[in-house]
mmCIF file of C-alpha atoms in Angstrom:
data_model
loop_
_atom_site.group_PDB
_atom_site.id
_atom_site.type_symbol
_atom_site.label_atom_id
_atom_site.label_comp_id
_atom_site.label_asym_id
_atom_site.label_seq_id
_atom_site.Cartn_x
_atom_site.Cartn_y
_atom_site.Cartn_z
ATOM 1 C CA MET A 235 29.536 15.319 12.898
ATOM 2 C CA LYS A 236 28.360 13.661 9.689
ATOM 3 C CA ILE A 237 30.667 10.908 8.414
ATOM 4 C CA VAL A 238 30.240 9.291 4.995
ATOM 5 C CA PHE A 239 31.871 6.089 3.747
ATOM 6 C CA LEU A 240 32.097 5.294 0.047
ATOM 7 C CA LEU A 241 31.950 1.587 -0.868
ATOM 8 C CA HIS A 242 32.207 -0.149 -4.226
ATOM 9 C CA ASN A 243 29.277 -2.454 -3.412
ATOM 10 C CA ALA A 244 27.920 -2.704 0.118
ATOM 11 C CA TYR A 245 25.657 -5.560 -0.977
ATOM 12 C CA GLY A 246 28.485 -8.033 -1.605
ATOM 13 C CA ILE A 247 30.838 -10.084 0.559
ATOM 14 C CA GLY A 248 34.401 -9.056 1.350
ATOM 15 C CA GLY A 249 36.771 -7.869 4.023
ATOM 16 C CA THR A 250 36.537 -4.199 3.031
ATOM 17 C CA ILE A 251 32.743 -4.273 3.272
ATOM 18 C CA ARG A 252 32.758 -5.993 6.627
ATOM 19 C CA THR A 253 35.365 -3.761 8.254
ATOM 20 C CA THR A 254 33.618 -0.634 6.912
ATOM 21 C CA LEU A 255 30.324 -1.760 8.421
ATOM 22 C CA ASN A 256 32.101 -2.494 11.718
ATOM 23 C CA LEU A 257 33.691 0.959 11.819
ATOM 24 C CA ALA A 258 30.494 2.716 10.718
ATOM 25 C CA ALA A 259 28.535 1.048 13.519
ATOM 26 C CA ALA A 260 31.126 2.034 16.123
ATOM 27 C CA LEU A 261 31.198 5.658 14.950
ATOM 28 C CA ALA A 262 27.388 5.760 14.975
ATOM 29 C CA ASP A 263 27.572 5.785 18.779
ATOM 30 C CA HIS A 264 28.519 9.477 18.588
ATOM 31 C CA HIS A 265 28.024 10.642 14.985
ATOM 32 C CA GLU A 266 25.653 10.637 12.043
ATOM 33 C CA VAL A 267 26.986 7.961 9.694
ATOM 34 C CA GLU A 268 26.062 7.234 6.094
ATOM 35 C CA ILE A 269 27.370 4.706 3.568
ATOM 36 C CA ALA A 270 27.108 5.383 -0.163
ATOM 37 C CA SER A 271 27.356 2.212 -2.238
ATOM 38 C CA MET A 272 28.419 2.902 -5.824
ATOM 39 C CA GLN A 273 26.525 -0.203 -6.922
ATOM 40 C CA ARG A 274 23.718 -2.476 -5.798
ATOM 41 C CA HIS A 275 23.246 -5.940 -7.320
ATOM 42 C CA ARG A 276 20.655 -7.422 -4.920
ATOM 43 C CA GLU A 277 17.734 -6.306 -2.788
ATOM 44 C CA THR A 278 19.354 -6.547 0.657
ATOM 45 C CA PRO A 279 22.960 -6.534 1.877
ATOM 46 C CA ARG A 280 24.535 -9.864 2.772
ATOM 47 C CA PHE A 281 26.081 -8.397 5.928
ATOM 48 C CA THR A 282 23.997 -6.839 8.687
ATOM 49 C CA VAL A 283 23.964 -3.048 8.559
ATOM 50 C CA ASP A 284 23.552 -1.266 11.895
ATOM 51 C CA PRO A 285 20.084 0.386 11.816
ATOM 52 C CA ARG A 286 21.664 3.687 12.881
ATOM 53 C CA VAL A 287 23.742 3.732 9.684
ATOM 54 C CA ARG A 288 22.000 4.991 6.558
ATOM 55 C CA LEU A 289 22.810 2.998 3.404
ATOM 56 C CA ILE A 290 22.362 4.762 0.057
ATOM 57 C CA PRO A 291 22.817 2.791 -3.196
ATOM 58 C CA LEU A 292 23.739 5.043 -6.104
ATOM 59 C CA VAL A 293 23.169 2.747 -9.110
ATOM 60 C CA ASP A 294 21.136 -0.462 -9.263
ATOM 61 C CA THR A 295 23.014 -2.812 -11.589
ATOM 62 C CA ARG A 296 20.280 -5.458 -11.773
ATOM 63 C CA SER A 297 19.215 -6.101 -15.369
ATOM 64 C CA ASP A 298 15.513 -5.605 -14.598
ATOM 65 C CA GLY A 299 15.985 -2.287 -12.776
ATOM 66 C CA ALA A 300 15.280 1.226 -14.022
ATOM 67 C CA ASP A 301 18.971 2.174 -13.995
ATOM 68 C CA ALA A 302 19.780 -0.553 -16.525
ATOM 69 C CA ARG A 303 17.520 1.246 -19.041
ATOM 70 C CA ASP A 304 19.390 4.537 -18.661
ATOM 71 C CA PRO A 305 21.622 5.103 -21.749
ATOM 72 C CA ARG A 306 24.496 6.157 -19.495
ATOM 73 C CA PHE A 307 24.426 2.704 -17.864
ATOM 74 C CA GLY A 308 26.065 1.241 -20.968
ATOM 75 C CA GLU A 309 28.570 4.056 -21.539
ATOM 76 C CA PRO A 310 32.142 3.623 -20.262
ATOM 77 C CA ALA A 311 33.192 5.587 -17.196
ATOM 78 C CA ARG A 312 35.194 8.767 -17.774
ATOM 79 C CA ASP A 313 36.049 9.756 -14.203
ATOM 80 C CA PHE A 314 36.860 6.326 -12.738
ATOM 81 C CA PRO A 315 40.562 5.479 -13.316
ATOM 82 C CA VAL A 316 40.974 3.211 -16.342
ATOM 83 C CA HIS A 317 43.749 1.132 -14.767
ATOM 84 C CA GLU A 318 41.681 0.242 -11.687
ATOM 85 C CA LYS A 319 40.778 -3.465 -11.630
ATOM 86 C CA ARG A 320 37.067 -2.677 -11.334
ATOM 87 C CA TYR A 321 36.993 -0.249 -14.269
ATOM 88 C CA GLU A 322 34.838 -2.498 -16.490
ATOM 89 C CA GLN A 323 32.178 -2.541 -13.768
ATOM 90 C CA TYR A 324 31.829 1.245 -13.844
ATOM 91 C CA SER A 325 29.818 3.423 -16.208
ATOM 92 C CA ARG A 326 29.081 7.015 -17.023
ATOM 93 C CA LEU A 327 25.927 6.688 -14.916
ATOM 94 C CA ILE A 328 27.967 5.757 -11.816
ATOM 95 C CA ASP A 329 30.365 8.641 -12.543
ATOM 96 C CA GLU A 330 27.520 11.139 -12.583
ATOM 97 C CA ARG A 331 25.619 9.689 -9.620
ATOM 98 C CA ALA A 332 28.811 9.670 -7.531
ATOM 99 C CA ALA A 333 29.547 13.293 -8.438
ATOM 100 C CA GLU A 334 25.998 14.378 -7.634
ATOM 101 C CA TYR A 335 25.991 12.535 -4.310
ATOM 102 C CA LEU A 336 29.367 13.846 -3.154
ATOM 103 C CA ARG A 337 28.591 17.458 -4.039
ATOM 104 C CA GLY A 338 25.369 17.356 -2.041
ATOM 105 C CA CYS A 339 26.063 14.940 0.829
ATOM 106 C CA GLY A 340 26.800 17.672 3.398
ATOM 107 C CA ALA A 341 29.394 15.537 5.170
ATOM 108 C CA ASP A 342 32.060 16.760 7.563
ATOM 109 C CA VAL A 343 34.229 13.715 6.833
ATOM 110 C CA ILE A 344 34.230 11.475 3.751
ATOM 111 C CA VAL A 345 36.159 8.202 3.663
ATOM 112 C CA GLY A 346 36.793 6.317 0.412
ATOM 113 C CA THR A 347 37.591 2.618 0.565
ATOM 114 C CA ARG A 348 39.186 1.613 -2.764
ATOM 115 C CA PRO A 349 41.414 3.400 -5.311
ATOM 116 C CA GLY A 350 38.809 4.224 -7.968
ATOM 117 C CA VAL A 351 36.296 5.440 -5.400
ATOM 118 C CA ASN A 352 39.053 7.537 -3.827
ATOM 119 C CA VAL A 353 39.482 9.249 -7.196
ATOM 120 C CA TYR A 354 35.775 10.114 -7.134
ATOM 121 C CA LEU A 355 36.356 11.553 -3.651
ATOM 122 C CA ALA A 356 39.264 13.669 -4.884
ATOM 123 C CA ARG A 357 37.382 14.899 -7.961
ATOM 124 C CA PHE A 358 33.999 15.634 -6.446
ATOM 125 C CA GLY A 359 34.284 15.687 -2.654
ATOM 126 C CA PRO A 360 33.500 19.112 -1.164
ATOM 127 C CA ARG A 361 36.645 21.002 -0.177
ATOM 128 C CA GLY A 362 35.100 21.905 3.166
ATOM 129 C CA ALA A 363 34.960 18.249 4.213
ATOM 130 C CA LEU A 364 37.882 16.185 5.435
ATOM 131 C CA ARG A 365 38.622 13.740 2.606
ATOM 132 C CA ILE A 366 40.349 10.486 3.545
ATOM 133 C CA ALA A 367 41.422 7.621 1.290
ATOM 134 C CA GLN A 368 41.615 4.164 2.823
ATOM 135 C CA GLU A 369 43.892 1.662 1.096
ATOM 136 C CA HIS A 370 42.856 -1.921 1.805
ATOM 137 C CA LEU A 371 45.311 -3.308 -0.767
ATOM 138 C CA ARG A 372 49.092 -3.142 -0.631
ATOM 139 C CA PHE A 373 50.869 -0.391 -2.573
ATOM 140 C CA GLU A 374 52.607 -3.107 -4.598
ATOM 141 C CA ALA A 375 49.241 -4.652 -5.507
ATOM 142 C CA HIS A 376 48.533 -1.602 -7.701
ATOM 143 C CA SER A 377 50.041 -1.500 -11.175
ATOM 144 C CA LYS A 378 52.508 1.272 -12.022
ATOM 145 C CA ARG A 379 49.918 2.765 -14.356
ATOM 146 C CA LEU A 380 47.289 2.867 -11.625
ATOM 147 C CA ARG A 381 49.737 4.431 -9.167
ATOM 148 C CA ALA A 382 50.485 7.124 -11.758
ATOM 149 C CA GLU A 383 46.745 7.782 -12.090
ATOM 150 C CA LEU A 384 46.218 7.928 -8.343
ATOM 151 C CA ALA A 385 49.103 10.194 -7.318
ATOM 152 C CA PRO A 386 47.772 13.574 -8.593
ATOM 153 C CA HIS A 387 44.369 12.885 -7.041
ATOM 154 C CA TYR A 388 45.731 11.624 -3.718
ATOM 155 C CA ARG A 389 47.787 14.831 -3.413
ATOM 156 C CA THR A 390 44.552 16.806 -3.035
ATOM 157 C CA LEU A 391 43.270 14.719 -0.103
ATOM 158 C CA ASP A 392 43.732 15.181 3.629
ATOM 159 C CA ALA A 393 44.964 11.705 4.523
ATOM 160 C CA VAL A 394 45.736 8.242 3.189
ATOM 161 C CA VAL A 395 45.135 5.430 5.688
ATOM 162 C CA THR A 396 46.670 1.988 5.168
ATOM 163 C CA THR A 397 45.997 -1.125 7.246
ATOM 164 C CA THR A 398 49.652 -1.771 8.200
ATOM 165 C CA GLU A 399 52.606 0.339 9.303
ATOM 166 C CA ALA A 400 54.754 -1.371 6.663
ATOM 167 C CA ASP A 401 52.470 -0.236 3.855
ATOM 168 C CA SER A 402 52.345 3.326 5.200
ATOM 169 C CA ALA A 403 56.140 3.411 5.029
ATOM 170 C CA VAL A 404 56.011 2.258 1.404
ATOM 171 C CA TYR A 405 53.514 4.994 0.498
ATOM 172 C CA ARG A 406 55.628 7.665 2.160
ATOM 173 C CA LYS A 407 58.683 6.505 0.221
ATOM 174 C CA ARG A 408 57.168 5.655 -3.154
ATOM 175 C CA MET A 409 54.288 8.152 -3.470
ATOM 176 C CA PRO A 410 55.254 11.454 -1.812
ATOM 177 C CA LEU A 411 52.101 13.399 -0.945
ATOM 178 C CA PRO A 412 52.978 16.838 0.489
ATOM 179 C CA GLY A 413 50.380 18.070 2.951
ATOM 180 C CA VAL A 414 48.699 14.661 3.084
ATOM 181 C CA GLN A 415 48.971 12.668 6.309
ATOM 182 C CA ILE A 416 49.895 9.025 5.617
ATOM 183 C CA LEU A 417 49.320 6.651 8.507
ATOM 184 C CA ALA A 418 48.198 3.140 9.421
ATOM 185 C CA ILE A 419 45.045 2.142 11.276
ATOM 186 C CA PRO A 420 44.220 -1.575 11.266
ATOM 187 C CA ASN A 421 40.856 -3.019 10.335
ATOM 188 C CA SER A 422 38.434 -3.683 13.163
ATOM 189 C CA VAL A 423 36.949 -7.072 13.998
ATOM 190 C CA PRO A 424 34.210 -7.264 16.658
ATOM 191 C CA GLU A 425 34.105 -9.889 19.365
ATOM 192 C CA PRO A 426 32.119 -12.870 18.039
ATOM 193 C CA ASP A 427 28.874 -13.791 19.757
ATOM 194 C CA LEU A 428 29.972 -17.336 20.553
ATOM 195 C CA PRO A 429 32.287 -19.103 22.992
ATOM 196 C CA PRO A 430 35.953 -19.431 21.992
ATOM 197 C CA SER A 431 37.401 -22.641 20.638
ATOM 198 C CA GLU A 432 38.338 -25.272 23.208
ATOM 199 C CA GLY A 433 41.276 -26.276 21.034
ATOM 200 C CA THR A 434 40.436 -29.965 21.195
ATOM 201 C CA GLU A 435 38.943 -30.751 17.771
ATOM 202 C CA PRO A 436 41.423 -32.279 15.271
ATOM 203 C CA VAL A 437 40.606 -29.600 12.684
ATOM 204 C CA ILE A 438 42.764 -27.085 10.811
ATOM 205 C CA ALA A 439 40.687 -24.334 9.186
ATOM 206 C CA ALA A 440 41.574 -21.838 6.467
ATOM 207 C CA ALA A 441 39.481 -19.196 4.729
ATOM 208 C CA GLY A 442 39.718 -16.738 1.857
ATOM 209 C CA ARG A 443 39.129 -16.305 -1.840
ATOM 210 C CA LEU A 444 40.247 -19.348 -3.791
ATOM 211 C CA VAL A 445 42.835 -17.508 -5.873
ATOM 212 C CA ARG A 446 46.490 -18.246 -6.585
ATOM 213 C CA GLY A 447 47.922 -15.627 -4.240
ATOM 214 C CA LYS A 448 46.289 -17.264 -1.202
ATOM 215 C CA ARG A 449 48.367 -20.404 -1.880
ATOM 216 C CA PHE A 450 45.840 -22.968 -0.746
ATOM 217 C CA ASP A 451 47.781 -25.370 -2.981
ATOM 218 C CA LEU A 452 50.786 -24.928 -0.668
ATOM 219 C CA LEU A 453 48.575 -25.514 2.369
ATOM 220 C CA ILE A 454 47.187 -28.730 0.868
ATOM 221 C CA ASP A 455 50.731 -29.955 0.196
ATOM 222 C CA ALA A 456 51.760 -29.108 3.771
ATOM 223 C CA PHE A 457 48.682 -30.857 5.145
ATOM 224 C CA ALA A 458 49.701 -34.014 3.286
ATOM 225 C CA GLU A 459 52.751 -34.100 5.578
ATOM 226 C CA VAL A 460 50.547 -33.478 8.615
ATOM 227 C CA VAL A 461 48.021 -36.210 7.882
ATOM 228 C CA ASP A 462 50.824 -38.694 7.218
ATOM 229 C CA LYS A 463 51.660 -38.475 10.938
ATOM 230 C CA HIS A 464 48.194 -37.607 12.270
ATOM 231 C CA PRO A 465 45.566 -39.239 10.032
ATOM 232 C CA GLU A 466 42.780 -38.204 12.403
ATOM 233 C CA TRP A 467 43.238 -34.485 11.607
ATOM 234 C CA ARG A 468 41.128 -32.700 8.981
ATOM 235 C CA LEU A 469 41.672 -29.608 6.825
ATOM 236 C CA ARG A 470 38.646 -27.440 6.020
ATOM 237 C CA ILE A 471 39.054 -24.607 3.505
ATOM 238 C CA TYR A 472 36.269 -22.005 3.383
ATOM 239 C CA GLY A 473 35.698 -19.704 0.425
ATOM 240 C CA GLY A 474 34.911 -19.595 -3.261
ATOM 241 C CA GLY A 475 36.825 -18.565 -6.332
ATOM 242 C CA ALA A 476 38.460 -19.416 -9.615
ATOM 243 C CA GLU A 477 40.865 -22.005 -8.149
ATOM 244 C CA LYS A 478 38.146 -24.294 -6.811
ATOM 245 C CA ASP A 479 38.489 -27.039 -9.440
ATOM 246 C CA ARG A 480 42.286 -26.964 -9.440
ATOM 247 C CA LEU A 481 42.379 -27.251 -5.647
ATOM 248 C CA ARG A 482 39.905 -30.119 -5.664
ATOM 249 C CA GLU A 483 42.161 -31.939 -8.148
ATOM 250 C CA ARG A 484 45.154 -31.275 -5.906
ATOM 251 C CA ILE A 485 43.359 -32.753 -2.902
ATOM 252 C CA SER A 486 42.563 -35.843 -4.938
ATOM 253 C CA GLY A 487 46.081 -36.062 -6.356
ATOM 254 C CA GLN A 488 47.584 -35.940 -2.854
ATOM 255 C CA GLY A 489 45.278 -38.740 -1.705
ATOM 256 C CA LEU A 490 43.556 -36.414 0.754
ATOM 257 C CA THR A 491 39.932 -37.005 -0.250
ATOM 258 C CA GLY A 492 37.975 -37.251 2.978
ATOM 259 C CA SER A 493 40.736 -35.540 4.978
ATOM 260 C CA ALA A 494 40.847 -32.157 3.205
ATOM 261 C CA GLU A 495 37.620 -30.474 2.082
ATOM 262 C CA LEU A 496 36.602 -27.343 0.179
ATOM 263 C CA MET A 497 33.654 -26.141 2.246
ATOM 264 C CA GLY A 498 32.477 -23.170 0.153
ATOM 265 C CA PRO A 499 31.864 -19.657 1.515
ATOM 266 C CA ARG A 500 30.650 -19.250 5.082
ATOM 267 C CA PHE A 501 29.382 -16.262 7.014
ATOM 268 C CA PRO A 502 30.075 -15.575 9.745
ATOM 269 C CA ILE A 503 33.388 -17.390 9.433
ATOM 270 C CA GLU A 504 33.981 -17.184 13.195
ATOM 271 C CA ALA A 505 31.447 -19.955 13.735
ATOM 272 C CA GLU A 506 33.691 -22.259 11.692
ATOM 273 C CA PHE A 507 36.939 -21.068 13.276
ATOM 274 C CA ALA A 508 35.514 -21.743 16.741
ATOM 275 C CA ARG A 509 35.092 -25.395 15.717
ATOM 276 C CA ALA A 510 38.793 -25.654 14.801
ATOM 277 C CA SER A 511 41.962 -25.957 16.877
ATOM 278 C CA LEU A 512 44.282 -24.283 14.366
ATOM 279 C CA VAL A 513 43.912 -21.828 11.501
ATOM 280 C CA ALA A 514 46.426 -21.723 8.658
ATOM 281 C CA VAL A 515 47.342 -18.911 6.247
ATOM 282 C CA ALA A 516 49.688 -19.762 3.360
ATOM 283 C CA SER A 517 49.454 -16.521 1.329
ATOM 284 C CA ASP A 518 52.247 -15.008 -0.739
ATOM 285 C CA ALA A 519 51.050 -11.549 0.386
ATOM 286 C CA GLU A 520 48.396 -10.069 2.680
ATOM 287 C CA SER A 521 47.488 -6.396 2.834
ATOM 288 C CA PHE A 522 46.224 -6.953 6.385
ATOM 289 C CA GLY A 523 45.005 -10.414 7.367
ATOM 290 C CA MET A 524 41.355 -10.273 8.421
ATOM 291 C CA THR A 525 41.104 -14.047 8.760
ATOM 292 C CA ILE A 526 44.066 -13.996 11.162
ATOM 293 C CA VAL A 527 42.312 -11.576 13.513
ATOM 294 C CA GLU A 528 38.966 -13.358 13.106
ATOM 295 C CA ALA A 529 40.607 -16.631 14.163
ATOM 296 C CA MET A 530 42.407 -15.006 17.101
ATOM 297 C CA ARG A 531 39.126 -13.496 18.293
ATOM 298 C CA CYS A 532 37.882 -17.096 18.508
ATOM 299 C CA GLY A 533 40.839 -18.136 20.660
ATOM 300 C CA VAL A 534 42.481 -20.073 17.833
ATOM 301 C CA PRO A 535 46.229 -19.756 17.166
ATOM 302 C CA VAL A 536 47.197 -19.054 13.548
ATOM 303 C CA VAL A 537 50.110 -20.561 11.652
ATOM 304 C CA SER A 538 50.850 -18.080 8.863
ATOM 305 C CA THR A 539 53.468 -17.394 6.266
ATOM 306 C CA ASP A 540 55.519 -14.333 7.177
ATOM 307 C CA CYS A 541 54.430 -12.663 3.967
ATOM 308 C CA PRO A 542 54.250 -8.937 3.297
ATOM 309 C CA LEU A 543 52.686 -7.027 4.887
ATOM 310 C CA GLY A 544 50.140 -7.882 7.571
ATOM 311 C CA PRO A 545 50.822 -11.128 9.457
ATOM 312 C CA ALA A 546 53.976 -9.999 11.286
ATOM 313 C CA GLU A 547 52.106 -6.955 12.656
ATOM 314 C CA ILE A 548 49.315 -9.166 14.026
ATOM 315 C CA ILE A 549 51.006 -12.397 15.174
ATOM 316 C CA GLN A 550 53.669 -12.514 17.870
ATOM 317 C CA ASP A 551 55.633 -15.545 16.746
ATOM 318 C CA GLY A 552 55.689 -18.251 19.390
ATOM 319 C CA ALA A 553 53.228 -16.419 21.654
ATOM 320 C CA THR A 554 49.958 -15.806 19.785
ATOM 321 C CA GLY A 555 50.698 -17.908 16.711
ATOM 322 C CA ARG A 556 53.498 -18.993 14.399
ATOM 323 C CA LEU A 557 55.175 -17.290 11.433
ATOM 324 C CA VAL A 558 56.948 -19.405 8.815
ATOM 325 C CA PRO A 559 58.860 -18.542 5.623
ATOM 326 C CA THR A 560 56.687 -17.721 2.616
ATOM 327 C CA GLY A 561 56.369 -20.492 0.054
ATOM 328 C CA ASP A 562 57.906 -23.188 2.295
ATOM 329 C CA LYS A 563 55.471 -26.104 2.617
ATOM 330 C CA HIS A 564 57.821 -28.064 4.889
ATOM 331 C CA ALA A 565 58.122 -25.175 7.363
ATOM 332 C CA LEU A 566 54.347 -24.720 7.303
ATOM 333 C CA ALA A 567 53.807 -28.436 7.976
ATOM 334 C CA ALA A 568 56.430 -28.451 10.756
ATOM 335 C CA ALA A 569 54.765 -25.539 12.583
ATOM 336 C CA LEU A 570 51.350 -27.189 12.322
ATOM 337 C CA LEU A 571 52.766 -30.476 13.605
ATOM 338 C CA GLU A 572 54.511 -28.712 16.481
ATOM 339 C CA LEU A 573 51.172 -27.393 17.765
ATOM 340 C CA ILE A 574 49.293 -30.587 17.010
ATOM 341 C CA ASP A 575 51.812 -32.555 19.068
ATOM 342 C CA ASP A 576 51.689 -30.126 22.022
ATOM 343 C CA ALA A 577 48.041 -29.616 22.994
ATOM 344 C CA PRO A 578 48.757 -27.589 26.188
ATOM 345 C CA ALA A 579 50.992 -25.180 24.250
ATOM 346 C CA ARG A 580 48.359 -24.930 21.513
ATOM 347 C CA ARG A 581 45.621 -24.012 23.985
ATOM 348 C CA ALA A 582 47.871 -21.516 25.802
ATOM 349 C CA MET A 583 48.700 -19.883 22.491
ATOM 350 C CA GLY A 584 44.975 -19.713 21.676
ATOM 351 C CA ALA A 585 44.282 -17.949 24.990
ATOM 352 C CA ALA A 586 47.080 -15.453 24.299
ATOM 353 C CA ALA A 587 45.719 -14.877 20.787
ATOM 354 C CA LEU A 588 42.253 -14.190 22.196
ATOM 355 C CA GLU A 589 43.621 -11.553 24.560
ATOM 356 C CA SER A 590 45.853 -9.934 21.947
ATOM 357 C CA ALA A 591 43.014 -9.638 19.424
ATOM 358 C CA ARG A 592 41.063 -7.296 21.720
ATOM 359 C CA MET A 593 43.075 -4.408 20.264
ATOM 360 C CA TYR A 594 41.090 -4.833 17.033
ATOM 361 C CA ASP A 595 37.754 -4.206 18.694
ATOM 362 C CA PRO A 596 35.763 -1.564 16.747
ATOM 363 C CA THR A 597 35.608 0.855 19.707
ATOM 364 C CA PRO A 598 39.358 1.580 20.047
ATOM 365 C CA ILE A 599 39.717 1.609 16.249
ATOM 366 C CA SER A 600 36.885 4.149 15.926
ATOM 367 C CA ARG A 601 38.574 6.310 18.581
ATOM 368 C CA ARG A 602 41.754 6.331 16.497
ATOM 369 C CA TYR A 603 39.719 7.606 13.567
ATOM 370 C CA GLU A 604 38.092 10.281 15.714
ATOM 371 C CA ARG A 605 41.548 11.465 16.834
ATOM 372 C CA LEU A 606 42.619 11.525 13.194
ATOM 373 C CA PHE A 607 39.629 13.702 12.285
ATOM 374 C CA GLU A 608 40.571 16.141 15.052
ATOM 375 C CA GLU A 609 44.238 16.241 13.985
ATOM 376 C CA LEU A 610 43.365 16.806 10.334
ATOM 377 C CA ALA A 611 40.958 19.626 11.158
ATOM 378 C CA ALA A 612 43.565 21.316 13.377
ATOM 379 C CA SER A 613 46.392 20.975 10.838
ATOM 380 C CA ARG A 614 44.544 22.157 7.744
ATOM 381 C CA GLY A 615 46.425 25.435 7.482
ATOM 382 C CA ALA A 616 49.862 23.888 7.988
ATOM 383 C CA ARG A 617 49.166 21.137 5.484
ATOM 384 C CA ARG A 618 47.850 23.635 2.939
ATOM 385 C CA ARG A 619 51.077 25.623 3.274
ATOM 386 C CA ALA A 620 53.163 22.451 2.919
ATOM 387 C CA ARG A 621 51.291 21.589 -0.268
ATOM 388 C CA ALA A 622 51.814 25.118 -1.643
ATOM 389 C CA ARG A 623 55.559 25.017 -0.878
ATOM 390 C CA ALA A 624 55.866 21.655 -2.606
ATOM 391 C CA ALA A 625 54.022 23.004 -5.652
ATOM 392 C CA LEU A 626 56.377 26.014 -5.821
ATOM 393 C CA ARG A 627 59.439 23.744 -5.600
ATOM 394 C CA SER A 628 58.027 21.549 -8.346
ATOM 395 C CA ARG A 629 57.417 24.553 -10.627
ATOM 396 C CA ALA A 630 60.900 25.852 -9.899
ATOM 397 C CA ARG A 631 62.457 22.506 -10.832
ATOM 398 C CA ARG A 632 60.486 22.425 -14.092
ATOM 399 C CA LEU A 633 61.606 25.985 -14.891
ATOM 400 C CA VAL A 634 65.250 25.109 -14.244
ATOM 401 C CA ARG A 635 64.983 22.072 -16.501
ATOM 402 C CA ARG A 636 63.443 24.156 -19.317
ATOM 403 C CA CYS A 637 66.090 26.868 -19.016
ATOM 404 C CA THR A 638 68.868 24.278 -18.999
ATOM 405 C CA ALA A 639 67.442 22.606 -22.088
ATOM 406 C CA LEU A 640 67.144 25.962 -23.919
ATOM 407 C CA PHE A 641 70.692 26.953 -22.979
ATOM 408 C CA ARG A 642 72.081 23.683 -24.282
ATOM 409 C CA ARG A 643 70.325 24.180 -27.621
ATOM 410 C CA ARG A 644 71.677 27.731 -28.152
ATOM 411 C CA PRO A 645 74.226 28.148 -30.961
ATOM 412 C CA GLY A 646 77.735 28.698 -29.660
ATOM 413 C CA THR A 647 77.304 26.637 -26.511
ATOM 414 C CA ALA A 648 79.314 23.466 -26.105
ATOM 415 C CA ALA A 649 76.165 21.337 -26.423
ATOM 416 C CA GLY A 650 74.932 23.310 -29.470
ATOM 417 C CA ARG A 651 78.104 23.115 -31.598
#
């Protein structure tokens, strides 16, 4: 079986890229696997690509490359959805290269990994292939306008896969897709090639993009309460982003210089988590929670806000980590202090987290995808009939509405007098 993944840019850094590479490598044990990257901005990928997986860049966006001299490179995209956050990064050249690639890729299964790329899949993916849209962002993270753009295209696909059961439920309720299977399969995180944390270092780690939604400001405020009672503990925040200067000012304003540090991006992050005794997540929302699983795979318990949608599906509160109310710095500080004060409980929770995180190994996740491929192939006829029945019902409803409107406008009717 030939399986193709479509990525926005396989040469960058991000959770979607990493989990796609993990899954592609696992599937390569039994299948031919190919990744098509819509864009390429550097010579080599930042993440390691399994040598069995073929990587095909469609458009080189470097200013000194041949593609940058193509007139279509500067033309706005026509097929990529205009309300997608990445729209300005797309061009007519990417539209046409994506269409050409999809029509000729010869895949049995094609998996898109972000909304705009999923629209390419719906428009140009061969009807003989199974066409699957992955959603790595929450339904609510998409604007109403983008959801309106996506719905007619998603209705032509075979499946939509979210990373959490909660988000699948939202899609089923808010974006009905007759004949399209909507289900959740979590991201995969491989076992790190290093020993787990011993849970003895006085270090709290956190990682992610330095953006407002990750609420590192809340974490810094909570840590101020922690360090007041345990001045020997340190907070290390890994990542880069627009909030860097504001967070540095907050650290200084809280008198935490030397205790809390912005460490910049790190890869692999597991090497840093393994040097910590706790990992903290203060987000307002998480579509999944890759850093949570990455920390657990290092034997480190995670104290996380119980934000929608991912943490509660990963952390068993009190057993593999702690869940606290979203936006509550005092609750976050209290949970951190509870585990700081009880080292045996902290280490036991880390051991439980390590065991629990084995379910996110790429092998069982890839098997879930293989079962999905089999189910979709077997149910094609039934799903096609379900889609046809839904289309007939929709046309019937439109006809009834037109007839009702015409009747009400007729002279002599109560509405027309």
